[in-house]
Amino acid sequence: MSKVDLHVHSTASDGRYSPREIIRMAVARGLEYLALTDHDSVDGIEEATRTAEEYPGLTFIPGVEISTDVADGEIHMLGYFIDHTDRRLREALEEFRTSRENRAQGMVKKLAGLGMPLEWERVQELAGDGSIGRPHIARAMLEKGYISSFEEAFEKYIGRGCPAYVERKKMTPQEAVRLVLDGGGLPVLAHPFTVANPEGWLKELKPAGLIGVEAYYRDNTPEATSATLSLAERYGLIVTGGSDYHGIGESHEVGLGGVMVPVTAAEGLIRLARERGIPRASQRP
Ligand code: AMP
Ligand code: ZN
Ligand code: FE
Ligand code: FE
């Protein structure tokens, strides 16, 4: 079991467990460093921070994950130590969530056209207060019996390039880097192999202010991890890692803390945050 997990989702986006539950699970599993990184939302940070204060053995790192579509795949930008109270960051994320809502409605419409009507109210209910995403649509499809597994939704209908897929709001990865920096955080490229040419993107995003890359990840082969470690070294980036835990039982899911991430990765992230004078990193041991 890892002592570090820096990529986790809660009910603030498409995860199953509340921020409070996530913190308690992390403690029960003996994690020492945990970051909450909900899709386009910092709404879980307050609750997670407050809960983590009850457990001095756990260092909690506030985070966010911002998704962008690019020609060769998807770029997801993790933002660590962001100031979740920052008004401009909150407004920008709010806009993303509105566009996620429109996007989800678009996909529901396309599914209806394919003979698989869903009740929009049910999809909203599954999303709750969290930012709505394709997993909520997949769950509604499962309930209706249109598919027999969660993954089937992505493979046949709502995955990129599939007939019910709708693109998200246009934002460039450079803009995502800027949004994180302006929100007082440290931008890190998540799961670099969701694009065809990760190196090209690292080269491009480093001068924009990217500080790290996620080297330890659920779907990585050992080769993918070592390739990422070499790229990080070549471009002067720190490395992070995590499970991308959602708790919704996708077949490729590993548990919270289920990806081995060295403690040095968390320490390196915290050190950099302190060097940059980020106050949210200052009271950490
Ligand atoms: P969205 O934010 O709406 O683009 O949805 C992205 C989320 O859908 C990811 O964070 C995963 O939780 C989930 N997801 C994406 N692709 C797949 C897949 N092939 N199988 C299962 N879940 C997926
Ligand atoms: Zn997700
Ligand atoms: Fe992601
Ligand atoms: Fe994620």
mmCIF file of C-alpha atoms and ligand atoms in Angstrom:
data_model
loop_
_atom_site.group_PDB
_atom_site.id
_atom_site.type_symbol
_atom_site.label_atom_id
_atom_site.label_comp_id
_atom_site.label_asym_id
_atom_site.label_seq_id
_atom_site.Cartn_x
_atom_site.Cartn_y
_atom_site.Cartn_z
ATOM 1 C CA MET A 1 0.000 0.000 0.000
ATOM 2 C CA SER A 2 1.220 3.446 -0.927
ATOM 3 C CA LYS A 3 1.600 6.235 1.639
ATOM 4 C CA VAL A 4 0.750 8.810 -1.001
ATOM 5 C CA ASP A 5 -2.231 9.438 -3.271
ATOM 6 C CA LEU A 6 -2.317 12.728 -5.149
ATOM 7 C CA HIS A 7 -5.186 12.082 -7.567
ATOM 8 C CA VAL A 8 -8.604 11.393 -6.060
ATOM 9 C CA HIS A 9 -12.231 12.287 -6.860
ATOM 10 C CA SER A 10 -15.170 12.804 -4.506
ATOM 11 C CA THR A 11 -18.866 13.636 -4.746
ATOM 12 C CA ALA A 12 -17.770 17.183 -5.598
ATOM 13 C CA SER A 13 -17.350 15.725 -9.101
ATOM 14 C CA ASP A 14 -17.923 12.152 -10.258
ATOM 15 C CA GLY A 15 -16.606 10.183 -7.278
ATOM 16 C CA ARG A 16 -18.772 8.049 -5.041
ATOM 17 C CA TYR A 17 -17.575 9.172 -1.615
ATOM 18 C CA SER A 18 -17.847 12.559 0.060
ATOM 19 C CA PRO A 19 -14.674 14.517 0.834
ATOM 20 C CA ARG A 20 -15.112 13.620 4.497
ATOM 21 C CA GLU A 21 -15.396 9.922 3.673
ATOM 22 C CA ILE A 22 -12.339 10.113 1.424
ATOM 23 C CA ILE A 23 -10.237 11.616 4.226
ATOM 24 C CA ARG A 24 -11.382 8.962 6.673
ATOM 25 C CA MET A 25 -10.690 6.177 4.197
ATOM 26 C CA ALA A 26 -7.232 7.629 3.576
ATOM 27 C CA VAL A 27 -6.514 7.617 7.308
ATOM 28 C CA ALA A 28 -7.832 4.068 7.693
ATOM 29 C CA ARG A 29 -5.502 2.950 4.910
ATOM 30 C CA GLY A 30 -2.500 4.585 6.523
ATOM 31 C CA LEU A 31 -1.967 7.226 3.853
ATOM 32 C CA GLU A 32 0.294 10.108 4.888
ATOM 33 C CA TYR A 33 -0.326 12.442 1.936
ATOM 34 C CA LEU A 34 -3.594 12.883 0.109
ATOM 35 C CA ALA A 35 -4.739 15.368 -2.521
ATOM 36 C CA LEU A 36 -8.352 15.828 -3.572
ATOM 37 C CA THR A 37 -8.520 16.641 -7.302
ATOM 38 C CA ASP A 38 -12.129 16.924 -8.409
ATOM 39 C CA HIS A 39 -13.003 17.681 -12.032
ATOM 40 C CA ASP A 40 -13.486 21.435 -12.483
ATOM 41 C CA SER A 41 -14.492 21.874 -8.850
ATOM 42 C CA VAL A 42 -12.982 22.997 -5.565
ATOM 43 C CA ASP A 43 -16.258 22.540 -3.699
ATOM 44 C CA GLY A 44 -14.924 19.569 -1.731
ATOM 45 C CA ILE A 45 -11.805 21.309 -0.444
ATOM 46 C CA GLU A 46 -13.326 23.029 2.570
ATOM 47 C CA GLU A 47 -14.855 19.817 3.951
ATOM 48 C CA ALA A 48 -11.718 17.785 3.220
ATOM 49 C CA THR A 49 -9.485 20.381 4.871
ATOM 50 C CA ARG A 50 -11.660 20.516 7.976
ATOM 51 C CA THR A 51 -11.816 16.727 8.251
ATOM 52 C CA ALA A 52 -8.075 16.346 7.721
ATOM 53 C CA GLU A 53 -7.438 18.701 10.642
ATOM 54 C CA GLU A 54 -8.716 15.934 12.907
ATOM 55 C CA TYR A 55 -5.925 13.634 11.721
ATOM 56 C CA PRO A 56 -2.427 15.023 12.273
ATOM 57 C CA GLY A 57 -0.844 11.988 10.614
ATOM 58 C CA LEU A 58 -2.332 12.942 7.256
ATOM 59 C CA THR A 59 -1.106 15.844 5.163
ATOM 60 C CA PHE A 60 -3.932 17.077 2.962
ATOM 61 C CA ILE A 61 -3.168 18.913 -0.273
ATOM 62 C CA PRO A 62 -5.980 20.883 -1.938
ATOM 63 C CA GLY A 63 -6.264 20.284 -5.666
ATOM 64 C CA VAL A 64 -8.347 20.336 -8.817
ATOM 65 C CA GLU A 65 -8.318 18.580 -12.214
ATOM 66 C CA ILE A 66 -9.139 20.649 -15.280
ATOM 67 C CA SER A 67 -9.923 18.793 -18.523
ATOM 68 C CA THR A 68 -9.150 20.045 -22.002
ATOM 69 C CA ASP A 69 -9.591 18.445 -25.437
ATOM 70 C CA VAL A 70 -6.710 18.638 -27.890
ATOM 71 C CA ALA A 71 -6.223 17.254 -31.375
ATOM 72 C CA ASP A 72 -4.209 14.243 -30.214
ATOM 73 C CA GLY A 73 -6.311 13.357 -27.146
ATOM 74 C CA GLU A 74 -7.205 14.842 -23.790
ATOM 75 C CA ILE A 75 -5.012 16.935 -21.542
ATOM 76 C CA HIS A 76 -6.006 16.983 -17.891
ATOM 77 C CA MET A 77 -4.279 19.570 -15.751
ATOM 78 C CA LEU A 78 -3.912 18.952 -12.048
ATOM 79 C CA GLY A 79 -3.635 22.060 -9.904
ATOM 80 C CA TYR A 80 -2.074 21.531 -6.473
ATOM 81 C CA PHE A 81 -2.275 23.938 -3.551
ATOM 82 C CA ILE A 82 -4.765 26.141 -5.397
ATOM 83 C CA ASP A 83 -6.551 28.725 -3.287
ATOM 84 C CA HIS A 84 -10.064 27.323 -3.277
ATOM 85 C CA THR A 85 -11.438 30.633 -1.996
ATOM 86 C CA ASP A 86 -10.035 32.618 -4.948
ATOM 87 C CA ARG A 87 -12.978 34.369 -6.588
ATOM 88 C CA ARG A 88 -11.628 34.301 -10.149
ATOM 89 C CA LEU A 89 -10.751 30.627 -9.956
ATOM 90 C CA ARG A 90 -14.198 29.815 -8.591
ATOM 91 C CA GLU A 91 -15.889 31.811 -11.340
ATOM 92 C CA ALA A 92 -13.848 30.130 -14.059
ATOM 93 C CA LEU A 93 -14.641 26.667 -12.668
ATOM 94 C CA GLU A 94 -18.304 27.624 -12.361
ATOM 95 C CA GLU A 95 -18.292 28.393 -16.071
ATOM 96 C CA PHE A 96 -16.815 24.980 -16.805
ATOM 97 C CA ARG A 97 -19.492 23.319 -14.776
ATOM 98 C CA THR A 98 -22.217 25.134 -16.695
ATOM 99 C CA SER A 99 -20.635 23.979 -19.930
ATOM 100 C CA ARG A 100 -20.398 20.418 -18.540
ATOM 101 C CA GLU A 101 -24.126 20.620 -17.917
ATOM 102 C CA ASN A 102 -24.790 21.668 -21.518
ATOM 103 C CA ARG A 103 -22.428 19.010 -22.778
ATOM 104 C CA ALA A 104 -24.162 16.301 -20.760
ATOM 105 C CA GLN A 105 -27.531 17.468 -22.085
ATOM 106 C CA GLY A 106 -26.100 17.224 -25.599
ATOM 107 C CA MET A 107 -25.013 13.643 -24.994
ATOM 108 C CA VAL A 108 -28.405 12.731 -23.510
ATOM 109 C CA LYS A 109 -30.023 14.157 -26.623
ATOM 110 C CA LYS A 110 -27.746 12.144 -28.904
ATOM 111 C CA LEU A 111 -28.448 8.988 -26.911
ATOM 112 C CA ALA A 112 -32.187 9.584 -27.321
ATOM 113 C CA GLY A 113 -31.574 9.840 -31.057
ATOM 114 C CA LEU A 114 -29.853 6.460 -30.882
ATOM 115 C CA GLY A 115 -32.924 4.931 -29.229
ATOM 116 C CA MET A 116 -31.632 5.176 -25.661
ATOM 117 C CA PRO A 117 -33.665 7.870 -23.927
ATOM 118 C CA LEU A 118 -32.597 8.907 -20.420
ATOM 119 C CA GLU A 119 -34.417 11.110 -17.984
ATOM 120 C CA TRP A 120 -32.371 14.260 -17.585
ATOM 121 C CA GLU A 121 -33.600 14.613 -14.001
ATOM 122 C CA ARG A 122 -32.120 11.218 -13.174
ATOM 123 C CA VAL A 123 -28.730 12.127 -14.631
ATOM 124 C CA GLN A 124 -28.784 15.322 -12.562
ATOM 125 C CA GLU A 125 -29.756 13.362 -9.492
ATOM 126 C CA LEU A 126 -26.801 11.006 -9.972
ATOM 127 C CA ALA A 127 -24.484 14.003 -10.225
ATOM 128 C CA GLY A 128 -25.947 15.536 -7.070
ATOM 129 C CA ASP A 129 -24.191 18.779 -6.182
ATOM 130 C CA GLY A 130 -21.031 17.672 -7.947
ATOM 131 C CA SER A 131 -19.806 18.687 -11.383
ATOM 132 C CA ILE A 132 -21.618 16.524 -13.891
ATOM 133 C CA GLY A 133 -19.650 14.181 -16.136
ATOM 134 C CA ARG A 134 -19.841 11.207 -18.421
ATOM 135 C CA PRO A 135 -19.734 8.712 -15.527
ATOM 136 C CA HIS A 136 -23.135 9.995 -14.421
ATOM 137 C CA ILE A 137 -24.534 9.351 -17.896
ATOM 138 C CA ALA A 138 -22.921 5.908 -17.921
ATOM 139 C CA ARG A 139 -24.616 5.098 -14.627
ATOM 140 C CA ALA A 140 -28.008 6.250 -15.905
ATOM 141 C CA MET A 141 -27.503 4.055 -18.990
ATOM 142 C CA LEU A 142 -26.648 1.087 -16.795
ATOM 143 C CA GLU A 143 -29.802 1.609 -14.756
ATOM 144 C CA LYS A 144 -31.860 1.576 -17.943
ATOM 145 C CA GLY A 145 -30.177 -1.634 -19.052
ATOM 146 C CA TYR A 146 -28.842 -0.114 -22.298
ATOM 147 C CA ILE A 147 -25.399 -1.437 -21.469
ATOM 148 C CA SER A 148 -24.145 -4.256 -19.316
ATOM 149 C CA SER A 149 -21.048 -2.579 -17.918
ATOM 150 C CA PHE A 150 -19.918 0.922 -17.080
ATOM 151 C CA GLU A 151 -17.051 0.748 -19.597
ATOM 152 C CA GLU A 152 -19.393 -0.252 -22.405
ATOM 153 C CA ALA A 153 -20.887 3.242 -22.275
ATOM 154 C CA PHE A 154 -17.473 4.732 -23.073
ATOM 155 C CA GLU A 155 -16.460 2.068 -25.582
ATOM 156 C CA LYS A 156 -19.613 2.295 -27.668
ATOM 157 C CA TYR A 157 -21.371 5.592 -27.029
ATOM 158 C CA ILE A 158 -19.844 8.408 -24.992
ATOM 159 C CA GLY A 159 -16.104 7.839 -25.449
ATOM 160 C CA ARG A 160 -14.198 10.293 -27.622
ATOM 161 C CA GLY A 161 -15.146 9.746 -31.258
ATOM 162 C CA CYS A 162 -18.230 7.652 -30.394
ATOM 163 C CA PRO A 163 -21.710 8.515 -31.728
ATOM 164 C CA ALA A 164 -23.096 10.153 -28.579
ATOM 165 C CA TYR A 165 -19.891 12.000 -27.679
ATOM 166 C CA VAL A 166 -19.953 15.775 -27.354
ATOM 167 C CA GLU A 167 -16.806 17.876 -27.049
ATOM 168 C CA ARG A 168 -16.233 20.042 -24.029
ATOM 169 C CA LYS A 169 -15.846 23.810 -23.798
ATOM 170 C CA LYS A 170 -12.774 24.958 -25.647
ATOM 171 C CA MET A 171 -9.861 25.691 -23.415
ATOM 172 C CA THR A 172 -6.244 25.203 -24.329
ATOM 173 C CA PRO A 173 -3.853 23.349 -22.004
ATOM 174 C CA GLN A 174 -1.852 26.600 -21.824
ATOM 175 C CA GLU A 175 -4.943 28.364 -20.494
ATOM 176 C CA ALA A 176 -5.442 25.590 -17.940
ATOM 177 C CA VAL A 177 -1.852 26.079 -16.752
ATOM 178 C CA ARG A 178 -2.504 29.825 -16.444
ATOM 179 C CA LEU A 179 -5.756 29.266 -14.559
ATOM 180 C CA VAL A 180 -3.980 27.098 -11.983
ATOM 181 C CA LEU A 181 -1.095 29.569 -11.608
ATOM 182 C CA ASP A 182 -3.480 32.501 -11.251
ATOM 183 C CA GLY A 183 -5.412 30.488 -8.666
ATOM 184 C CA GLY A 184 -2.230 30.279 -6.594
ATOM 185 C CA GLY A 185 -1.482 26.656 -7.458
ATOM 186 C CA LEU A 186 1.085 24.398 -9.113
ATOM 187 C CA PRO A 187 0.115 22.938 -12.524
ATOM 188 C CA VAL A 188 0.963 19.275 -13.163
ATOM 189 C CA LEU A 189 0.122 17.298 -16.302
ATOM 190 C CA ALA A 190 -2.090 14.327 -15.350
ATOM 191 C CA HIS A 191 -1.755 10.837 -16.923
ATOM 192 C CA PRO A 192 0.413 12.021 -19.867
ATOM 193 C CA PHE A 193 -0.481 9.046 -22.062
ATOM 194 C CA THR A 194 -3.988 10.303 -22.815
ATOM 195 C CA VAL A 195 -2.327 12.232 -25.621
ATOM 196 C CA ALA A 196 -0.417 10.697 -28.521
ATOM 197 C CA ASN A 197 2.662 12.876 -28.050
ATOM 198 C CA PRO A 198 3.276 13.619 -24.362
ATOM 199 C CA GLU A 199 6.791 14.910 -24.956
ATOM 200 C CA GLY A 200 5.577 17.544 -27.406
ATOM 201 C CA TRP A 201 3.123 18.783 -24.810
ATOM 202 C CA LEU A 202 5.681 18.874 -22.004
ATOM 203 C CA LYS A 203 8.008 20.898 -24.225
ATOM 204 C CA GLU A 204 5.149 23.252 -25.015
ATOM 205 C CA LEU A 205 3.735 23.572 -21.497
ATOM 206 C CA LYS A 206 6.951 23.891 -19.509
ATOM 207 C CA PRO A 207 7.567 27.489 -20.679
ATOM 208 C CA ALA A 208 3.877 28.216 -19.968
ATOM 209 C CA GLY A 209 4.527 27.387 -16.308
ATOM 210 C CA LEU A 210 3.979 23.636 -15.976
ATOM 211 C CA ILE A 211 5.928 22.388 -12.967
ATOM 212 C CA GLY A 212 5.320 18.651 -12.972
ATOM 213 C CA VAL A 213 4.000 15.502 -14.576
ATOM 214 C CA GLU A 214 2.097 12.560 -13.131
ATOM 215 C CA ALA A 215 4.501 9.642 -13.435
ATOM 216 C CA TYR A 216 2.838 7.065 -11.199
ATOM 217 C CA TYR A 217 -0.645 6.249 -12.407
ATOM 218 C CA ARG A 218 -3.214 3.483 -12.317
ATOM 219 C CA ASP A 219 -3.141 2.651 -16.024
ATOM 220 C CA ASN A 220 0.633 2.873 -16.434
ATOM 221 C CA THR A 221 2.807 -0.025 -17.467
ATOM 222 C CA PRO A 222 6.235 0.012 -15.766
ATOM 223 C CA GLU A 223 7.609 1.230 -19.113
ATOM 224 C CA ALA A 224 5.167 4.145 -19.188
ATOM 225 C CA THR A 225 6.233 5.156 -15.684
ATOM 226 C CA SER A 226 9.941 5.012 -16.469
ATOM 227 C CA ALA A 227 9.414 6.886 -19.744
ATOM 228 C CA THR A 228 7.616 9.620 -17.790
ATOM 229 C CA LEU A 229 10.388 9.759 -15.195
ATOM 230 C CA SER A 230 12.946 10.293 -17.992
ATOM 231 C CA LEU A 231 10.825 12.989 -19.592
ATOM 232 C CA ALA A 232 10.467 14.735 -16.237
ATOM 233 C CA GLU A 233 14.207 14.757 -15.825
ATOM 234 C CA ARG A 234 14.801 16.012 -19.352
ATOM 235 C CA TYR A 235 12.379 18.911 -18.943
ATOM 236 C CA GLY A 236 13.103 19.785 -15.326
ATOM 237 C CA LEU A 237 9.696 18.769 -13.992
ATOM 238 C CA ILE A 238 8.815 17.237 -10.664
ATOM 239 C CA VAL A 239 6.838 13.982 -10.608
ATOM 240 C CA THR A 240 3.586 13.182 -8.820
ATOM 241 C CA GLY A 241 1.258 10.207 -8.810
ATOM 242 C CA GLY A 242 -2.039 8.797 -7.749
ATOM 243 C CA SER A 243 -4.830 6.314 -8.217
ATOM 244 C CA ASP A 244 -7.496 8.533 -9.865
ATOM 245 C CA TYR A 245 -9.819 6.843 -7.403
ATOM 246 C CA HIS A 246 -13.539 7.372 -8.035
ATOM 247 C CA GLY A 247 -15.015 4.555 -5.936
ATOM 248 C CA ILE A 248 -17.552 3.694 -8.614
ATOM 249 C CA GLY A 249 -16.193 0.279 -9.463
ATOM 250 C CA GLU A 250 -14.984 0.795 -13.014
ATOM 251 C CA SER A 251 -13.107 -2.354 -13.976
ATOM 252 C CA HIS A 252 -9.734 -0.600 -14.284
ATOM 253 C CA GLU A 253 -10.100 1.042 -10.914
ATOM 254 C CA VAL A 254 -7.619 0.428 -8.112
ATOM 255 C CA GLY A 255 -8.377 1.359 -4.509
ATOM 256 C CA LEU A 256 -7.544 4.577 -2.748
ATOM 257 C CA GLY A 257 -3.752 4.506 -2.332
ATOM 258 C CA GLY A 258 -3.628 1.621 -4.801
ATOM 259 C CA VAL A 259 -0.789 3.062 -6.879
ATOM 260 C CA MET A 260 2.685 3.062 -5.339
ATOM 261 C CA VAL A 261 3.823 6.668 -5.191
ATOM 262 C CA PRO A 262 7.104 7.407 -3.395
ATOM 263 C CA VAL A 263 6.897 9.739 -0.405
ATOM 264 C CA THR A 264 9.616 11.817 -2.085
ATOM 265 C CA ALA A 265 7.061 12.780 -4.765
ATOM 266 C CA ALA A 266 4.747 14.368 -2.189
ATOM 267 C CA GLU A 267 7.692 15.958 -0.398
ATOM 268 C CA GLY A 268 8.997 17.435 -3.662
ATOM 269 C CA LEU A 269 5.617 18.964 -4.408
ATOM 270 C CA ILE A 270 5.381 20.490 -0.945
ATOM 271 C CA ARG A 271 8.957 21.774 -1.119
ATOM 272 C CA LEU A 272 8.256 23.558 -4.384
ATOM 273 C CA ALA A 273 5.041 25.053 -2.989
ATOM 274 C CA ARG A 274 7.000 26.417 -0.038
ATOM 275 C CA GLU A 275 9.720 27.799 -2.297
ATOM 276 C CA ARG A 276 7.014 29.639 -4.182
ATOM 277 C CA GLY A 277 5.697 31.037 -0.906
ATOM 278 C CA ILE A 278 2.307 29.361 -1.227
ATOM 279 C CA PRO A 279 0.761 29.846 2.237
ATOM 280 C CA ARG A 280 -1.291 26.635 2.017
ATOM 281 C CA ALA A 281 1.964 24.645 2.105
ATOM 282 C CA SER A 282 3.506 26.468 5.035
ATOM 283 C CA GLN A 283 1.927 24.728 8.017
ATOM 284 C CA ARG A 284 2.798 21.254 6.757
ATOM 285 C CA PRO A 285 5.317 19.230 8.767
HETATM 286 P P1 AMP B 1 -15.825 13.809 -18.326
HETATM 287 O O1 AMP B 1 -15.214 14.587 -17.207
HETATM 288 O O2 AMP B 1 -17.289 14.025 -18.443
HETATM 289 O O3 AMP B 1 -15.098 13.980 -19.622
HETATM 290 O O4 AMP B 1 -15.642 12.277 -17.919
HETATM 291 C C1 AMP B 1 -14.346 11.805 -17.626
HETATM 292 C C2 AMP B 1 -14.405 10.716 -16.602
HETATM 293 O O5 AMP B 1 -15.052 9.592 -17.154
HETATM 294 C C3 AMP B 1 -13.048 10.206 -16.158
HETATM 295 O O6 AMP B 1 -12.539 10.916 -15.073
HETATM 296 C C4 AMP B 1 -13.357 8.793 -15.751
HETATM 297 O O7 AMP B 1 -13.921 8.804 -14.466
HETATM 298 C C5 AMP B 1 -14.433 8.394 -16.709
HETATM 299 N N1 AMP B 1 -13.956 7.678 -17.903
HETATM 300 C C6 AMP B 1 -13.396 8.200 -19.008
HETATM 301 N N2 AMP B 1 -13.114 7.238 -19.925
HETATM 302 C C7 AMP B 1 -13.509 6.076 -19.363
HETATM 303 C C8 AMP B 1 -13.510 4.711 -19.796
HETATM 304 N N3 AMP B 1 -13.048 4.345 -21.000
HETATM 305 N N4 AMP B 1 -14.004 3.785 -18.953
HETATM 306 C C9 AMP B 1 -14.491 4.141 -17.752
HETATM 307 N N5 AMP B 1 -14.524 5.392 -17.299
HETATM 308 C C10 AMP B 1 -14.035 6.353 -18.085
HETATM 309 ZN ZN ZN B 2 -13.756 11.381 -13.169
HETATM 310 FE FE FE B 3 -8.119 12.767 -15.662
HETATM 311 FE FE FE B 4 -9.053 12.166 -12.452
#
